[in-house]
XYZ file of N, CA and C in Angstrom:
177
model
N 74.170 72.251 85.321
C 74.792 73.568 85.199
C 75.539 73.807 86.557
N 76.931 73.787 86.216
C 77.683 73.833 87.506
C 78.625 75.006 87.468
N 77.842 76.278 87.097
C 78.736 77.527 87.274
C 78.764 77.889 88.711
N 80.012 78.434 88.992
C 80.436 78.743 90.359
C 79.671 80.051 90.607
N 79.205 80.217 91.922
C 78.698 81.530 92.270
C 79.906 82.228 93.111
N 80.554 83.190 92.504
C 81.706 83.677 93.042
C 81.496 85.053 93.723
N 81.852 85.288 94.816
C 81.663 86.366 95.681
C 83.045 86.641 96.441
N 83.197 87.957 97.007
C 84.305 88.078 97.874
C 84.011 87.503 99.142
N 85.182 87.499 100.019
C 85.040 86.817 101.330
C 84.225 87.535 102.393
N 84.037 88.876 102.050
C 83.010 89.643 102.895
C 81.612 89.206 102.666
N 81.169 89.004 101.617
C 79.884 88.549 101.268
C 79.769 87.129 101.516
N 80.679 86.415 101.416
C 80.619 85.033 101.852
C 80.464 84.746 103.251
N 81.171 85.627 103.995
C 81.074 85.457 105.575
C 79.673 85.839 105.908
N 79.196 86.932 105.340
C 77.846 87.356 105.729
C 76.839 86.209 105.374
N 77.007 85.571 104.261
C 76.134 84.547 103.872
C 75.998 83.331 104.769
N 77.343 83.100 105.302
C 77.588 81.850 106.249
C 77.275 82.251 107.761
N 77.384 83.608 108.112
C 77.210 83.834 109.487
C 78.450 83.658 110.303
N 79.800 83.827 109.625
C 80.852 83.759 110.162
C 81.764 85.024 109.849
N 82.963 85.223 110.658
C 83.714 86.284 110.279
C 84.604 86.065 109.190
N 84.919 87.093 108.537
C 85.810 87.038 107.202
C 87.093 86.273 107.514
N 87.720 86.499 108.796
C 88.975 85.856 109.232
C 88.924 84.541 109.324
N 87.649 83.991 109.368
C 87.531 82.545 109.487
C 87.654 81.917 108.074
N 87.116 82.560 107.223
C 87.207 82.261 105.688
C 88.749 82.364 105.115
N 89.346 83.445 105.786
C 90.821 83.625 105.369
C 91.681 82.383 105.977
N 91.302 81.957 107.010
C 91.829 80.785 107.681
C 91.953 79.561 106.704
N 90.481 79.351 106.266
C 90.219 78.211 105.501
C 91.034 78.292 104.159
N 91.051 79.524 103.686
C 91.780 79.659 102.376
C 93.156 79.286 102.421
N 93.806 79.739 103.657
C 95.249 79.553 103.905
C 95.588 78.093 104.246
N 94.492 77.395 104.866
C 94.709 75.932 105.220
C 94.499 74.978 103.810
N 93.840 75.662 102.921
C 93.372 74.871 101.613
C 92.337 74.219 101.748
N 91.492 74.396 102.866
C 89.855 73.827 102.846
C 88.894 74.496 102.070
N 89.299 75.611 101.545
C 88.321 76.568 100.722
C 89.186 76.884 99.359
N 88.570 76.842 98.308
C 89.207 77.037 97.337
C 89.226 78.664 96.639
N 90.526 79.152 96.398
C 90.248 80.667 96.180
C 90.094 80.626 94.471
N 89.296 81.450 94.027
C 89.059 81.530 92.593
C 89.318 82.869 92.140
N 90.577 83.288 92.343
C 91.271 84.576 91.987
C 90.760 85.719 92.759
N 90.827 86.985 92.282
C 90.668 88.160 93.143
C 89.918 89.068 92.449
N 89.010 90.049 92.980
C 88.297 90.796 92.489
C 89.136 92.179 92.078
N 88.659 93.302 91.568
C 89.292 94.496 91.050
C 89.913 95.135 92.285
N 89.608 94.987 93.546
C 89.981 95.489 94.576
C 90.897 94.673 95.479
N 91.301 93.403 94.931
C 92.073 92.571 95.596
C 91.667 91.597 96.586
N 90.288 91.692 96.632
C 89.706 90.660 97.551
C 89.753 89.289 96.972
N 89.821 88.248 97.865
C 89.721 86.803 97.466
C 88.396 86.599 96.941
N 88.243 85.833 96.038
C 86.854 85.220 95.457
C 86.636 83.873 95.799
N 85.466 83.400 96.269
C 85.203 82.180 96.772
C 83.939 81.656 96.082
N 83.839 80.344 96.028
C 82.387 79.951 95.587
C 81.316 79.720 96.487
N 80.189 80.308 96.549
C 79.329 80.165 97.592
C 78.910 78.708 97.789
N 78.991 77.854 96.592
C 78.425 76.572 96.762
C 79.347 75.634 97.668
N 80.663 76.234 97.930
C 81.603 75.411 98.827
C 81.372 75.579 100.269
N 80.416 76.567 100.544
C 80.139 76.973 102.015
C 78.810 76.531 102.345
N 78.643 76.328 103.790
C 77.251 75.821 104.266
C 76.515 77.198 104.344
N 75.254 76.900 104.359
C 74.323 78.086 104.535
C 74.479 78.489 105.918
N 73.848 79.754 106.049
C 73.896 80.292 107.431
C 73.223 79.317 108.380
N 73.848 78.998 109.526
C 73.312 78.159 110.595
C 71.970 78.755 111.273
N 71.189 77.842 111.789
C 69.906 78.314 112.352
C 70.304 78.782 113.768
N 69.712 79.944 114.267
C 69.983 80.559 115.455
C 69.646 79.420 116.627
N 70.494 79.449 117.875
C 70.215 78.603 118.880
C 69.483 79.354 119.915
N 68.353 78.749 120.322
C 67.572 79.297 121.474
C 68.318 79.410 122.624
N 68.209 80.539 123.304
C 69.034 80.552 124.699
C 68.194 80.099 125.727
């Protein structure tokens, strides 16, 4: 079962622990696949293409 998990870039950024701008750059460079847009015009990406949120680094 390979159905994509499509979310907008803001939800994807929250999931990965990065800023939405970082995902926009990846979309622009072609390292992340755009899967259309939602009804508000936000780009949709597949969560399975992104790494999970990184573990916090101890200070």
